[in-house]
JSON list of C-alpha atoms in Angstrom, two decimals:
[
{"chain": "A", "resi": 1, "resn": "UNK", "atom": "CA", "xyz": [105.39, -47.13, -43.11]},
{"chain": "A", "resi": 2, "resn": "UNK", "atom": "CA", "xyz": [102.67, -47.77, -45.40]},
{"chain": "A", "resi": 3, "resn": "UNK", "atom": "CA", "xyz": [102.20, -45.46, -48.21]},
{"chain": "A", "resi": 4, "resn": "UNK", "atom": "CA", "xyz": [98.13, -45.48, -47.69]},
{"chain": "A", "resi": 5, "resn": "UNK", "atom": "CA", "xyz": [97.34, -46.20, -43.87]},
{"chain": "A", "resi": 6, "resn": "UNK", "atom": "CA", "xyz": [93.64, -47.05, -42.59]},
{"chain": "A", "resi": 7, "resn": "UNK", "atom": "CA", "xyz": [92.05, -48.71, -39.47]},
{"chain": "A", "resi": 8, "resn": "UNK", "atom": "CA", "xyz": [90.28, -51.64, -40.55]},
{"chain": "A", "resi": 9, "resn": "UNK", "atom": "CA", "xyz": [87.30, -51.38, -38.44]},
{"chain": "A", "resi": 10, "resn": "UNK", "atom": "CA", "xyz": [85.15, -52.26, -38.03]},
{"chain": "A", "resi": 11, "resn": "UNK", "atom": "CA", "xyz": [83.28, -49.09, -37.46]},
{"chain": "A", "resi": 12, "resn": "UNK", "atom": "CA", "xyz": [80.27, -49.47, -36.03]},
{"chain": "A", "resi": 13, "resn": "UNK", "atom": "CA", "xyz": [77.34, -46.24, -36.31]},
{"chain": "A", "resi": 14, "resn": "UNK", "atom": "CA", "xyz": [74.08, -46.12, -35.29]},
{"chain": "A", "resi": 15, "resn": "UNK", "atom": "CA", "xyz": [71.68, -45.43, -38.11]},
{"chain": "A", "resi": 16, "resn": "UNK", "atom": "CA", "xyz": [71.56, -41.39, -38.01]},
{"chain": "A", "resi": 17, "resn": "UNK", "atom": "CA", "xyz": [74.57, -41.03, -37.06]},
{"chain": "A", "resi": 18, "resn": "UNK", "atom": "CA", "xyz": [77.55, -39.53, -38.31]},
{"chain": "A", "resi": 19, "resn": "UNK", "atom": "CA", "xyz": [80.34, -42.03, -39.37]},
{"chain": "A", "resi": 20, "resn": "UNK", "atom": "CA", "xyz": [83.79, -40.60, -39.75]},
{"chain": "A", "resi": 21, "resn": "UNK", "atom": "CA", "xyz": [86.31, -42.50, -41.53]},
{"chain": "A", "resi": 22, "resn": "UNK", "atom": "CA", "xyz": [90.29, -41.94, -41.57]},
{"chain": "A", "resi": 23, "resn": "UNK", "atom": "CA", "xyz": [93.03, -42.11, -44.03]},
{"chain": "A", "resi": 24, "resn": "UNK", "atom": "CA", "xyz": [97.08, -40.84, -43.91]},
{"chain": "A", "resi": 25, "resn": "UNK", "atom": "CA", "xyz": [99.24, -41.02, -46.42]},
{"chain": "A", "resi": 26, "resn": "UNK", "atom": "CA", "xyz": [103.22, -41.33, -46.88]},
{"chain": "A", "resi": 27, "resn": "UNK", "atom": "CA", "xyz": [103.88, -39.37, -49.88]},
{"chain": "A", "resi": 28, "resn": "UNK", "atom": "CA", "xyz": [103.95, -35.53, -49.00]},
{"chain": "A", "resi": 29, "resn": "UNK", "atom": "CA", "xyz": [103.78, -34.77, -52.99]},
{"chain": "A", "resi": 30, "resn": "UNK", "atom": "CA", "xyz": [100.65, -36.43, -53.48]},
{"chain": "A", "resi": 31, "resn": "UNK", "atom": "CA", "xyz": [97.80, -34.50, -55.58]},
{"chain": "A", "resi": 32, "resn": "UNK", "atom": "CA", "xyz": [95.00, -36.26, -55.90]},
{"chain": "A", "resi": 33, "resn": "UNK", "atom": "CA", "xyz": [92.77, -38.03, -52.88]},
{"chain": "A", "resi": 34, "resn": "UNK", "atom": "CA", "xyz": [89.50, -40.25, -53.27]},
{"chain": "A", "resi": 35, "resn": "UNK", "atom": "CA", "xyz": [87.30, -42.14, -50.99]},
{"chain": "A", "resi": 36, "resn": "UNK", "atom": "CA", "xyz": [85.76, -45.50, -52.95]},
{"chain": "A", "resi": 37, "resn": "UNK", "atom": "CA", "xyz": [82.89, -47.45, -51.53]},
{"chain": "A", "resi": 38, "resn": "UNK", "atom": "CA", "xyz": [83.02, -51.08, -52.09]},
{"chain": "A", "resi": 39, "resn": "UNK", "atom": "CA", "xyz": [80.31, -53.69, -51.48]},
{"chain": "A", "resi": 40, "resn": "UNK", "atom": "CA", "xyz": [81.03, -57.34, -50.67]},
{"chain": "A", "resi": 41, "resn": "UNK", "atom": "CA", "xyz": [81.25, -58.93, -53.98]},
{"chain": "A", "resi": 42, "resn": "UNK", "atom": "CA", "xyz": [81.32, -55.90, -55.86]},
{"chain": "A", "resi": 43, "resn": "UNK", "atom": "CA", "xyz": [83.93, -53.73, -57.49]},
{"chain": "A", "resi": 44, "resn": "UNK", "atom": "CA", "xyz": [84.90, -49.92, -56.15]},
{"chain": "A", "resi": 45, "resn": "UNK", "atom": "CA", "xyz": [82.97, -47.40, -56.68]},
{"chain": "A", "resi": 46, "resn": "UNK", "atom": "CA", "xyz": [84.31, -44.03, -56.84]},
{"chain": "A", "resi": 47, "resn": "UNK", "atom": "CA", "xyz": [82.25, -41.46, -54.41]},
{"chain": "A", "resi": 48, "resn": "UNK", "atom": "CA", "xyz": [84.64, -38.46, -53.74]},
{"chain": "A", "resi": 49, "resn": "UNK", "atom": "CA", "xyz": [87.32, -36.65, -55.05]},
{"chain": "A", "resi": 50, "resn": "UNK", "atom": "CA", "xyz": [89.64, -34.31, -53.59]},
{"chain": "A", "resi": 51, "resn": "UNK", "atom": "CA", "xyz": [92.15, -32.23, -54.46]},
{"chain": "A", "resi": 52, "resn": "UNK", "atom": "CA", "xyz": [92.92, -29.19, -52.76]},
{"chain": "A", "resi": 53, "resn": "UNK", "atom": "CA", "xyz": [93.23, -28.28, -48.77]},
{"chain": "A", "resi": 54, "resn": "UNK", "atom": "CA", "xyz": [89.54, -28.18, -47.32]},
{"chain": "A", "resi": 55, "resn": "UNK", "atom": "CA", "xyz": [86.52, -29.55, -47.83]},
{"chain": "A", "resi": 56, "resn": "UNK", "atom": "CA", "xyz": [84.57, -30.75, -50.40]},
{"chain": "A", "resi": 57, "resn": "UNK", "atom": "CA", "xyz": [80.68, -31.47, -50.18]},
{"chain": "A", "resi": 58, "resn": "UNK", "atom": "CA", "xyz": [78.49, -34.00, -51.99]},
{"chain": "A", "resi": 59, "resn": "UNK", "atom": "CA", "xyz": [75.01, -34.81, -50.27]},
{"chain": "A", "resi": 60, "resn": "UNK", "atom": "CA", "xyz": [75.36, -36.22, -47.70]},
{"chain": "A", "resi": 61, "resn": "UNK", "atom": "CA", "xyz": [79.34, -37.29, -47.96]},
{"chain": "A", "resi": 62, "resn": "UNK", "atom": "CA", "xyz": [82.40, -34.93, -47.31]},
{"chain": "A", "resi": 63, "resn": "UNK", "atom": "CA", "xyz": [85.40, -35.65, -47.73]},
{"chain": "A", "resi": 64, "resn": "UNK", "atom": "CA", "xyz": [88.44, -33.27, -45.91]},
{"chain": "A", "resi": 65, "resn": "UNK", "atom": "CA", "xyz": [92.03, -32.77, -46.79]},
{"chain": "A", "resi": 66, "resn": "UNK", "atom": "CA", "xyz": [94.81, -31.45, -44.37]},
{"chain": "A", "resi": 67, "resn": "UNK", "atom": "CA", "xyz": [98.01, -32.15, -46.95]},
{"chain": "A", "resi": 68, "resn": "UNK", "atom": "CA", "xyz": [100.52, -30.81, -44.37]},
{"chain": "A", "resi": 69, "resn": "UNK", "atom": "CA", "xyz": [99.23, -33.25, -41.95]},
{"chain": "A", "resi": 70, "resn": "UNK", "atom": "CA", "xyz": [99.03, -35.73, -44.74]},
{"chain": "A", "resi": 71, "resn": "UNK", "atom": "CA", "xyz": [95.37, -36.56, -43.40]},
{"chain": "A", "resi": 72, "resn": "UNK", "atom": "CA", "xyz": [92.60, -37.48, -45.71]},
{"chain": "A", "resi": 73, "resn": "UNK", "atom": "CA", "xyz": [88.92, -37.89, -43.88]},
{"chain": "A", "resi": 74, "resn": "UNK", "atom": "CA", "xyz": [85.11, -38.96, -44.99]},
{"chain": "A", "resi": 75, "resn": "UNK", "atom": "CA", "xyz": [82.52, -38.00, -43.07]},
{"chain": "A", "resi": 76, "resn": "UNK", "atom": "CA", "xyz": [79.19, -39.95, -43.86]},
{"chain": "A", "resi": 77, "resn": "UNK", "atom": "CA", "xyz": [75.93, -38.05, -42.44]},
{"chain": "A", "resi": 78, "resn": "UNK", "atom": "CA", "xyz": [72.84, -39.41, -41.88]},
{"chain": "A", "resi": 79, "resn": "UNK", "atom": "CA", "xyz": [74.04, -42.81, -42.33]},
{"chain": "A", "resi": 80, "resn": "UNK", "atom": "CA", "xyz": [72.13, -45.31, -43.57]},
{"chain": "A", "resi": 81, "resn": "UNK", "atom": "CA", "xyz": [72.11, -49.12, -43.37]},
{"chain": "A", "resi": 82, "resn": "UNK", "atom": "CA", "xyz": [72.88, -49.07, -47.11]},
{"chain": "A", "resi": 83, "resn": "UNK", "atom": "CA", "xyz": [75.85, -47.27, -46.36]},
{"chain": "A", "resi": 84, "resn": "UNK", "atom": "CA", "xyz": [77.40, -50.44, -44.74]},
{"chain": "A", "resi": 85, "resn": "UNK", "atom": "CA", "xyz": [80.74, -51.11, -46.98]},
{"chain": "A", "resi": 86, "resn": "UNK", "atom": "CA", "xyz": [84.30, -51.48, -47.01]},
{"chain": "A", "resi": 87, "resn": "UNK", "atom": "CA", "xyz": [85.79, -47.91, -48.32]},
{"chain": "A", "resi": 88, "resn": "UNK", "atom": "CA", "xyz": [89.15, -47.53, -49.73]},
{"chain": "A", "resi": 89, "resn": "UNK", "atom": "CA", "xyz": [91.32, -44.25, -49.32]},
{"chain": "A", "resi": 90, "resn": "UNK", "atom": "CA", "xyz": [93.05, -43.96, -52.48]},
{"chain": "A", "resi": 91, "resn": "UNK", "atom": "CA", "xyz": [95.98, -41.46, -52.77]},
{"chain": "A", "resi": 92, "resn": "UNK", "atom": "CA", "xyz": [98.24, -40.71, -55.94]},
{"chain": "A", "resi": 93, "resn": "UNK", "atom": "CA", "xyz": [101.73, -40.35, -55.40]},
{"chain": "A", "resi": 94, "resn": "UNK", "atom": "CA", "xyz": [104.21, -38.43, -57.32]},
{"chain": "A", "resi": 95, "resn": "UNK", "atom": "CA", "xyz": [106.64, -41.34, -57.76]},
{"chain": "A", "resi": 96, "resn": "UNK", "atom": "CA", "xyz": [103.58, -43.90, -59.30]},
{"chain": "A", "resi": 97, "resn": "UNK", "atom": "CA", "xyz": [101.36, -43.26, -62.42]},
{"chain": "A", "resi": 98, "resn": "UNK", "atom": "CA", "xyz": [98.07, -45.16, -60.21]},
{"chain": "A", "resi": 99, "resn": "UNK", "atom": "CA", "xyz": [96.08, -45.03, -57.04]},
{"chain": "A", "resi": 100, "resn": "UNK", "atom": "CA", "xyz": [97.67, -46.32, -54.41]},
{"chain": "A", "resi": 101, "resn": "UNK", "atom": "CA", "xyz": [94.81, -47.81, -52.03]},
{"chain": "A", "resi": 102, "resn": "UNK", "atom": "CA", "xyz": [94.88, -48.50, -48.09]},
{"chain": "A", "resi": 103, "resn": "UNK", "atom": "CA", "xyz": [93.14, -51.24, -46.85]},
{"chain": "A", "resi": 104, "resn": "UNK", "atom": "CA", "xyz": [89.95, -50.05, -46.71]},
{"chain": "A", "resi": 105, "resn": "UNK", "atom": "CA", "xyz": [87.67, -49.56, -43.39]},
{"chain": "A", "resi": 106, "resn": "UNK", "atom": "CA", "xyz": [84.47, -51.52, -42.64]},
{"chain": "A", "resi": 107, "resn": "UNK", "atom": "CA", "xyz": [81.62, -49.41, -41.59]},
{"chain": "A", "resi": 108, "resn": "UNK", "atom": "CA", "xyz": [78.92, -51.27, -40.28]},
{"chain": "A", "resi": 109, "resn": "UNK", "atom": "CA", "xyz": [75.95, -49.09, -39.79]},
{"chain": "A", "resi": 110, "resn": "UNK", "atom": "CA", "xyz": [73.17, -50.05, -37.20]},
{"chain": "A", "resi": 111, "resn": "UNK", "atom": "CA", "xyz": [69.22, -50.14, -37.93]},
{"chain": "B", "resi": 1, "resn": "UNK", "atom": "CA", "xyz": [76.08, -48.68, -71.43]},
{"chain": "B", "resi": 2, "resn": "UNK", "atom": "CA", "xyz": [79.07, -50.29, -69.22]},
{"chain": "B", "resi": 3, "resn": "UNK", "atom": "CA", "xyz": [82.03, -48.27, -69.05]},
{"chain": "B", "resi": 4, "resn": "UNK", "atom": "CA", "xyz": [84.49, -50.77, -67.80]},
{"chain": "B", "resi": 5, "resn": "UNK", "atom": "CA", "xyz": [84.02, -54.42, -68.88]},
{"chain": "B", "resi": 6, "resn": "UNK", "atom": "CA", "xyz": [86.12, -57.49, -68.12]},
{"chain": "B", "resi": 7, "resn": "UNK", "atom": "CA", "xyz": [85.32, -60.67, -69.24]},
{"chain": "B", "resi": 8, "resn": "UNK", "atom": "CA", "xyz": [84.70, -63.50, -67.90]},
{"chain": "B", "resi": 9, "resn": "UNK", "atom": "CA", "xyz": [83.38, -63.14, -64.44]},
{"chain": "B", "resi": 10, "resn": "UNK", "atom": "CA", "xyz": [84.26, -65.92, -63.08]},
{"chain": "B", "resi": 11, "resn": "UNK", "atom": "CA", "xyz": [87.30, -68.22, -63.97]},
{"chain": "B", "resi": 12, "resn": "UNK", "atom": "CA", "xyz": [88.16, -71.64, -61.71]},
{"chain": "B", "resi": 13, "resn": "UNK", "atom": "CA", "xyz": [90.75, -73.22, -63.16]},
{"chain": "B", "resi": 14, "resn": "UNK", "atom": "CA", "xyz": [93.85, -75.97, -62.27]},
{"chain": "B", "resi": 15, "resn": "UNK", "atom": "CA", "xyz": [97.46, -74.83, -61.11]},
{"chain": "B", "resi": 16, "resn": "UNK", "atom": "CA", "xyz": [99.47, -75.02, -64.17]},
{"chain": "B", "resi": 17, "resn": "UNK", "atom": "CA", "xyz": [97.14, -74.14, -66.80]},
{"chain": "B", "resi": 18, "resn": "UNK", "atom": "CA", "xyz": [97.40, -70.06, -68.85]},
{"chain": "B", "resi": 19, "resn": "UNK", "atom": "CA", "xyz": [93.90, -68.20, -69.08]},
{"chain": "B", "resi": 20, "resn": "UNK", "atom": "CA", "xyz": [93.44, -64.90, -69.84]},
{"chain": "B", "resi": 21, "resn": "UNK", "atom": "CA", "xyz": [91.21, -62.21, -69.34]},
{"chain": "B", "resi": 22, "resn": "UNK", "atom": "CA", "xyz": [89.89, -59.11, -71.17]},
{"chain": "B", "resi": 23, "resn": "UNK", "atom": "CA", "xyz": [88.93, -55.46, -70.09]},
{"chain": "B", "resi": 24, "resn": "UNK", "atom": "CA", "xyz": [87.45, -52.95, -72.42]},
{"chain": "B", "resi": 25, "resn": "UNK", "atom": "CA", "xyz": [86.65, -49.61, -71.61]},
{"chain": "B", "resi": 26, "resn": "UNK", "atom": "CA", "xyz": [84.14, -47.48, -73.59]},
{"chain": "B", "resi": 27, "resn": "UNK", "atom": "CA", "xyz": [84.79, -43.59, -71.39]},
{"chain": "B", "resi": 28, "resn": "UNK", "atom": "CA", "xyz": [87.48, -42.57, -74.23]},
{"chain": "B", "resi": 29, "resn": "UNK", "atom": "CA", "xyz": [90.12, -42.54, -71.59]},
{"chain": "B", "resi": 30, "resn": "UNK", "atom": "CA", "xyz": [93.82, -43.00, -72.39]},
{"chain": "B", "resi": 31, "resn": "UNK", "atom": "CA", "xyz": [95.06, -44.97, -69.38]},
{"chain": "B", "resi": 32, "resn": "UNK", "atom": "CA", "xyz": [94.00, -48.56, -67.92]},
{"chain": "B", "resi": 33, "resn": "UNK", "atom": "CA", "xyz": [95.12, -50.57, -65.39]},
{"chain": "B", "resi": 34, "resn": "UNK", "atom": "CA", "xyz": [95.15, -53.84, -63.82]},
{"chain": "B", "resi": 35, "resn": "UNK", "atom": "CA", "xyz": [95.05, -54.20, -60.07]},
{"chain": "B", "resi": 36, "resn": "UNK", "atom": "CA", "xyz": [94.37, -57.48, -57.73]},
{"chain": "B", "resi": 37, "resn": "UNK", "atom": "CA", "xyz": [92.55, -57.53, -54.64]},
{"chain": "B", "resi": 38, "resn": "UNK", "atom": "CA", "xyz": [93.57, -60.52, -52.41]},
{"chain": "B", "resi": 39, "resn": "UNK", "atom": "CA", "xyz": [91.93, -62.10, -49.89]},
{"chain": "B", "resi": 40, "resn": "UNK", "atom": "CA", "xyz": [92.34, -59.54, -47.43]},
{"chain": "B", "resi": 41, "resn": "UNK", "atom": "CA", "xyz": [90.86, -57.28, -50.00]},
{"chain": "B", "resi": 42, "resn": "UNK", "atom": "CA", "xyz": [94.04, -55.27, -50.19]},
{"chain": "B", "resi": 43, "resn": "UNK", "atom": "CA", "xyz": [94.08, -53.68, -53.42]},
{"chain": "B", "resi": 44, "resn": "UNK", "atom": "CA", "xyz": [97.05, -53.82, -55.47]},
{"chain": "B", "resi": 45, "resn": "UNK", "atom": "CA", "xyz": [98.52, -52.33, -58.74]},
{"chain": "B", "resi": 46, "resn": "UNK", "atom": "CA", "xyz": [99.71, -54.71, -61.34]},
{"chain": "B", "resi": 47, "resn": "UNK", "atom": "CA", "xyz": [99.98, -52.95, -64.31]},
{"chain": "B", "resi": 48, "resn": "UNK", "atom": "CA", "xyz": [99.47, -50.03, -66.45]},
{"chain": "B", "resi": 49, "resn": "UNK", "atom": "CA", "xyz": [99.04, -48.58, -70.08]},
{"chain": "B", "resi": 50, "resn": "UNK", "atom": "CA", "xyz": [98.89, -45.41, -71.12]},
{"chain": "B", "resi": 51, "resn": "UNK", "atom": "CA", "xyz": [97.81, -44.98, -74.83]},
{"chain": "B", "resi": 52, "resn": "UNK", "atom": "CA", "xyz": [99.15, -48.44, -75.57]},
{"chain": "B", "resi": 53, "resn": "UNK", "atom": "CA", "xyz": [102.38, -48.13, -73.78]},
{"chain": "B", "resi": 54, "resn": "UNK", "atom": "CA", "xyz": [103.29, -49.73, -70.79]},
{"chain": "B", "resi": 55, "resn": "UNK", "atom": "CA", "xyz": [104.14, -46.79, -67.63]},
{"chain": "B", "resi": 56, "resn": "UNK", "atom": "CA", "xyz": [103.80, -49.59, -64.90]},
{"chain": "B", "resi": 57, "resn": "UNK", "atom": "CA", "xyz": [105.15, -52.83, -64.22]},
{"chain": "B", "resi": 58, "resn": "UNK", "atom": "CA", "xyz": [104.89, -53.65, -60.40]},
{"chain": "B", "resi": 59, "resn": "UNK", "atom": "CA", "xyz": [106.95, -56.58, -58.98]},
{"chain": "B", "resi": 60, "resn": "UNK", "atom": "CA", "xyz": [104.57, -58.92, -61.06]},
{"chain": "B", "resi": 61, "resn": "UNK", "atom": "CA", "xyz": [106.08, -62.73, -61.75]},
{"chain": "B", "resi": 62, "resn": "UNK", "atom": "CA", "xyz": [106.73, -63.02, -65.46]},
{"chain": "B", "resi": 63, "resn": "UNK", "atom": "CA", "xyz": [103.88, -64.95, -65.94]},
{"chain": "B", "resi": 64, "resn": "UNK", "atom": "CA", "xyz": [101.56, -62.44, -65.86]},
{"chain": "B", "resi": 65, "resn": "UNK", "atom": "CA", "xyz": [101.56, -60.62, -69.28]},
{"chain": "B", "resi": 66, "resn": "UNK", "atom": "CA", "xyz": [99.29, -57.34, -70.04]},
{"chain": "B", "resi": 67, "resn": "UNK", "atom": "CA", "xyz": [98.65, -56.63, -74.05]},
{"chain": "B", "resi": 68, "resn": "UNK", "atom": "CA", "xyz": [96.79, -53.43, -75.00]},
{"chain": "B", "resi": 69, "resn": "UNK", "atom": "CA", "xyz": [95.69, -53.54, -78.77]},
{"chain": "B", "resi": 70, "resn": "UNK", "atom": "CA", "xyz": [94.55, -50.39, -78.44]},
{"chain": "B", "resi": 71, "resn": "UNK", "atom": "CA", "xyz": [93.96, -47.83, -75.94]},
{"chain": "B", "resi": 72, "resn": "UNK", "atom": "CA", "xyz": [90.46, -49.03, -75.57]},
{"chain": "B", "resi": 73, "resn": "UNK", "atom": "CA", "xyz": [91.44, -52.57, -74.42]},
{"chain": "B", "resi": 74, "resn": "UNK", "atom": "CA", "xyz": [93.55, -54.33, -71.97]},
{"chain": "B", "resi": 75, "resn": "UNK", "atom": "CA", "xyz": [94.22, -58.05, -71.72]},
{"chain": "B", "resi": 76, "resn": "UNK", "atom": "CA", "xyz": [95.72, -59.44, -69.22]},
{"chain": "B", "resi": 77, "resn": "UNK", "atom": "CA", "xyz": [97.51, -63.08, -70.05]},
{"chain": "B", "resi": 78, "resn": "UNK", "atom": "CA", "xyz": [98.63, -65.73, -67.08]},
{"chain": "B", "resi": 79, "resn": "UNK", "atom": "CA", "xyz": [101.12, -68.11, -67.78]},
{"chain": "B", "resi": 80, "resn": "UNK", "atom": "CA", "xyz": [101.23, -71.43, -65.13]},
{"chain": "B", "resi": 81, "resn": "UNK", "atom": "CA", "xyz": [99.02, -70.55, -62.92]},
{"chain": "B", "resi": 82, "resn": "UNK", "atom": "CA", "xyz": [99.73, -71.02, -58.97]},
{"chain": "B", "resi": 83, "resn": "UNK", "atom": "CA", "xyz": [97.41, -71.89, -55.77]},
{"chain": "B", "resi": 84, "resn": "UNK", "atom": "CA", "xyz": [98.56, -68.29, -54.95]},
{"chain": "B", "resi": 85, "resn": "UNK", "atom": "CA", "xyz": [96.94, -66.47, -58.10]},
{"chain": "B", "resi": 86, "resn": "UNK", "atom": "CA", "xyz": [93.78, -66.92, -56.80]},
{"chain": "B", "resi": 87, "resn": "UNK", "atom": "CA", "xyz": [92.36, -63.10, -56.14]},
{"chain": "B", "resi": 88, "resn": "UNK", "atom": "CA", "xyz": [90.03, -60.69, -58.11]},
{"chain": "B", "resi": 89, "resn": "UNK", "atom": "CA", "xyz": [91.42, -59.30, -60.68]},
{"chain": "B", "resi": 90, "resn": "UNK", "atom": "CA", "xyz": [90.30, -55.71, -61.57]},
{"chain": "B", "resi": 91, "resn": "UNK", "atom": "CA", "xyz": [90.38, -53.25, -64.69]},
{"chain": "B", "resi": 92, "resn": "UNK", "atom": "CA", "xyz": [89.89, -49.53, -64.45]},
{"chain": "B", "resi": 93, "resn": "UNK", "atom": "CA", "xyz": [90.66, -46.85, -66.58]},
{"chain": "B", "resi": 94, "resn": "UNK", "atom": "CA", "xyz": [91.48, -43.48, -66.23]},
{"chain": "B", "resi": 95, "resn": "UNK", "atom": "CA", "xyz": [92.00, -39.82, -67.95]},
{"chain": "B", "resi": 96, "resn": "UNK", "atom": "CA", "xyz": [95.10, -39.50, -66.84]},
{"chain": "B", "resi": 97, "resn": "UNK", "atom": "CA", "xyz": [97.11, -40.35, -63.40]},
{"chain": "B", "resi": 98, "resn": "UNK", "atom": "CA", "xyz": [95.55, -37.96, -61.37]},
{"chain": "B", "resi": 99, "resn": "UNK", "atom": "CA", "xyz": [92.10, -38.51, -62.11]},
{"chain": "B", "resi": 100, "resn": "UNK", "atom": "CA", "xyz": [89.72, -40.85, -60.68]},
{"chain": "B", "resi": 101, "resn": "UNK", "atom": "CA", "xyz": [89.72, -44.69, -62.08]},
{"chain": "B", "resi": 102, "resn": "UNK", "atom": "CA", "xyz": [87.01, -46.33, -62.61]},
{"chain": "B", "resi": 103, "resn": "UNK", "atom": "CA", "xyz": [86.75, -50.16, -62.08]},
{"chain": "B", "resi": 104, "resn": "UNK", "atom": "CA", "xyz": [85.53, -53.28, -63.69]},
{"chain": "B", "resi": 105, "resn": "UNK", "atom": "CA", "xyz": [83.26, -55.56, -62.10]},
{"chain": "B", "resi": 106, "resn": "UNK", "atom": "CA", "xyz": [86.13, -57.57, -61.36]},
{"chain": "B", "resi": 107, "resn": "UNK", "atom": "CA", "xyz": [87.52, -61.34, -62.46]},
{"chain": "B", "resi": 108, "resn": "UNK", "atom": "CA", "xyz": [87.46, -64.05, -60.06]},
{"chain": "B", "resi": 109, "resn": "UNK", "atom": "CA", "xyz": [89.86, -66.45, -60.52]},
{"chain": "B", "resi": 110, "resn": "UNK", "atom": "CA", "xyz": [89.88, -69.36, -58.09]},
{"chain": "B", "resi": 111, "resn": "UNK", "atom": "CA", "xyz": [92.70, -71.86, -59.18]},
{"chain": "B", "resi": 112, "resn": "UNK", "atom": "CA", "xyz": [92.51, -75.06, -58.04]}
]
């Protein structure tokens, strides 16, 4: 099992839409959670954090957190072409000092 | 003002020769890292430093050596390099291990 699981996409949303991305993780005693955005040719770019069960709000992101399901979501409103990226799930686990990252998902979004 | 900044950008180089690159990070933060992102864009941690002392060493070939001089900087030194080195290389710092990192612009090395 991976420690950081996400499908690869690509995920394909019309502009306006709502794009929901996925994320589980391995480690039950993990902490902290963030969703990074990441351009082609560019580095990550940090747009949520996360850190209790819930959700947490910022413009038009949110990310959600069910730890006993050991499910980690982003939900992109309103989404833009600009919003087209790969973004990484990154999880910290109790056993390693450093994000662990999935894969990332490609979200494509559709003019 | 950059917070995280690795130099140089881009690095091509032939199989067998060392380079090195350097990270500096100007957020005050105690703990850097080095991950690489392969071709698949799979992001990977390499190493990392808290306050000058080393807390991770992932299953890294030798030839890859990480020096911090100081908390503020993080070099990253490669010995022989291989056809399979060839990734970005990123720095980030960090707080601590459960806050956020934030990245570097990221090295390209293409070896050759």
């Amino acid at each position: 099992q991976k420690e950081v699981e996400q499908n690869s996409g690509p995920l394909s949303v019309p502009e306006g839409a709502i794009a929901s991305l996925n994320c589980t993780y391995s480690d039950r005693g993990s902490q902290s959670f963030f969703w990074y955005r990441q351009y082609s040719g560019k580095s990550p770019e940090l747009i949520m954090s996360i850190y209790s069960n819930g959700d947490q709000e910022d413009g038009r992101f949110t990310a959600q957190l069910n730890k006993a399901s050991q499910y980690v979501s982003l939900l992109i409103r309103d989404s833009q072409p600009s919003d087209s990226a790969t973004y990484l799930c990154a999880v910290n686990p109790r056993w390693r000092r450093a994000l662990t990252f999935g894969s990332g998902t490609r979200l494509q979004v559709q003019p | 003002d950059t917070a995280v900044s690795q130099t140089p950008k881009y690095l091509v180089t032939q199989m067998g020769n060392d380079k090195s690159i350097k990270c500096e990070q100007n957020l005050g933060h105690d703990t850097m890292y080095w991950y690489k992102q392969d071709s698949k864009k799979f992001l990977k941690i390499m190493f990392s430093y808290n306050n000058k002392e080393l807390i991770i060493n992932e299953t890294v070939p030798n030839r890859f050596s990480p020096k911090s001089p100081d908390k503020a900087h993080l070099n990253l030194h490669i010995n022989s390099l291989e056809l399979g080195d060839s990734a970005v290389y990123f720095c980030a710092s960090s707080t601590d291990r459960n806050t956020e990192a934030f990245f570097g612009q990221g090295t390209r090395l293409t070896v050759v």
